[in-house]
Amino acid sequence: MAQQVIKRDGTKQAFDENKMRKSIEMAAREAGLAEDRVNAVVEQVAGAALQLAAGKEEIATSELRTLILARLDEVEPAAAAVWRKHDEGKDKA
């Protein structure tokens, strides 16, 4: 399992599975999904991301983001749209 994530600015942080899950959950909730669907989306998408990170020492946040968005596009496009809108706000800050 990846121990570190490499941020956009090149700094490294400890990989935090809970932080990733909370981000997916936030996007699903803001998309207006029912609670059981939120939980299902988090499990599906986080599971795929954890599989990607499993064979690596380090992983770039951009790589995680790409995978998460691809999975959200497949399983819940409304949540993917919320995530992208949130990303746009961060880019302007």
CSV table of C-alpha atoms in Angstrom, one decimal:
chain,number,residue,atom,x,y,z
A,1,MET,CA,0.0,0.0,0.0
A,2,ALA,CA,1.3,3.5,-0.8
A,3,GLN,CA,2.6,5.1,2.3
A,4,GLN,CA,3.0,8.6,0.7
A,5,VAL,CA,1.1,10.8,-1.7
A,6,ILE,CA,3.0,13.3,-3.9
A,7,LYS,CA,1.1,16.5,-4.0
A,8,ARG,CA,0.8,18.8,-7.0
A,9,ASP,CA,3.6,21.1,-5.7
A,10,GLY,CA,5.9,18.1,-5.2
A,11,THR,CA,5.6,17.8,-1.4
A,12,LYS,CA,4.8,14.5,0.1
A,13,GLN,CA,2.2,13.6,2.8
A,14,ALA,CA,1.2,10.3,4.4
A,15,PHE,CA,-1.4,8.5,2.4
A,16,ASP,CA,-4.7,9.0,4.3
A,17,GLU,CA,-7.5,6.6,3.2
A,18,ASN,CA,-10.0,8.3,5.3
A,19,LYS,CA,-9.3,11.7,3.7
A,20,MET,CA,-9.8,10.1,0.3
A,21,ARG,CA,-13.1,8.4,1.4
A,22,LYS,CA,-14.4,11.7,2.9
A,23,SER,CA,-13.7,13.5,-0.4
A,24,ILE,CA,-15.7,10.9,-2.4
A,25,GLU,CA,-18.4,11.0,0.2
A,26,MET,CA,-18.7,14.8,0.0
A,27,ALA,CA,-19.0,14.7,-3.8
A,28,ALA,CA,-21.7,12.1,-3.6
A,29,ARG,CA,-23.7,13.9,-0.9
A,30,GLU,CA,-23.5,17.2,-2.7
A,31,ALA,CA,-24.8,15.4,-5.8
A,32,GLY,CA,-27.9,14.7,-3.8
A,33,LEU,CA,-27.6,10.9,-3.6
A,34,ALA,CA,-29.5,8.9,-1.0
A,35,GLU,CA,-27.5,7.7,1.9
A,36,ASP,CA,-27.3,4.0,0.8
A,37,ARG,CA,-26.1,5.2,-2.7
A,38,VAL,CA,-23.5,7.5,-1.1
A,39,ASN,CA,-22.1,4.5,0.8
A,40,ALA,CA,-22.1,2.3,-2.3
A,41,VAL,CA,-20.3,4.9,-4.4
A,42,VAL,CA,-17.7,5.4,-1.7
A,43,GLU,CA,-17.0,1.7,-1.4
A,44,GLN,CA,-16.8,1.2,-5.2
A,45,VAL,CA,-14.6,4.2,-6.0
A,46,ALA,CA,-12.4,4.0,-2.9
A,47,GLY,CA,-11.9,0.3,-3.5
A,48,ALA,CA,-10.6,0.9,-7.0
A,49,ALA,CA,-8.3,3.7,-5.7
A,50,LEU,CA,-6.9,1.4,-3.0
A,51,GLN,CA,-6.2,-1.3,-5.5
A,52,LEU,CA,-4.2,1.2,-7.6
A,53,ALA,CA,-2.2,2.3,-4.5
A,54,ALA,CA,-1.7,-1.2,-3.3
A,55,GLY,CA,1.4,-2.0,-5.4
A,56,LYS,CA,3.2,1.3,-4.9
A,57,GLU,CA,5.3,3.0,-2.3
A,58,GLU,CA,4.2,6.4,-3.4
A,59,ILE,CA,1.4,7.7,-5.6
A,60,ALA,CA,0.7,11.1,-7.1
A,61,THR,CA,-2.5,12.8,-6.0
A,62,SER,CA,-3.1,13.5,-9.7
A,63,GLU,CA,-3.0,9.7,-10.4
A,64,LEU,CA,-5.5,9.1,-7.6
A,65,ARG,CA,-7.7,12.0,-8.9
A,66,THR,CA,-7.7,10.7,-12.4
A,67,LEU,CA,-8.8,7.2,-11.3
A,68,ILE,CA,-11.4,8.5,-8.9
A,69,LEU,CA,-13.0,10.7,-11.5
A,70,ALA,CA,-13.0,7.9,-14.1
A,71,ARG,CA,-14.7,5.6,-11.6
A,72,LEU,CA,-17.2,8.3,-10.6
A,73,ASP,CA,-17.9,9.0,-14.3
A,74,GLU,CA,-18.8,5.3,-14.6
A,75,VAL,CA,-20.8,4.8,-11.4
A,76,GLU,CA,-22.2,8.2,-10.6
A,77,PRO,CA,-21.6,11.0,-13.1
A,78,ALA,CA,-23.4,13.6,-10.9
A,79,ALA,CA,-20.8,13.1,-8.1
A,80,ALA,CA,-18.0,13.4,-10.7
A,81,ALA,CA,-19.4,16.8,-11.8
A,82,VAL,CA,-19.5,18.0,-8.2
A,83,TRP,CA,-15.8,16.9,-7.7
A,84,ARG,CA,-14.8,18.7,-10.9
A,85,LYS,CA,-16.6,21.9,-9.8
A,86,HIS,CA,-14.8,21.7,-6.4
A,87,ASP,CA,-11.5,21.3,-8.2
A,88,GLU,CA,-12.1,24.4,-10.3
A,89,GLY,CA,-12.7,26.4,-7.2
A,90,LYS,CA,-9.4,25.2,-5.8
A,91,ASP,CA,-7.5,26.1,-9.0
A,92,LYS,CA,-8.8,29.7,-8.8
A,93,ALA,CA,-7.9,30.2,-5.1
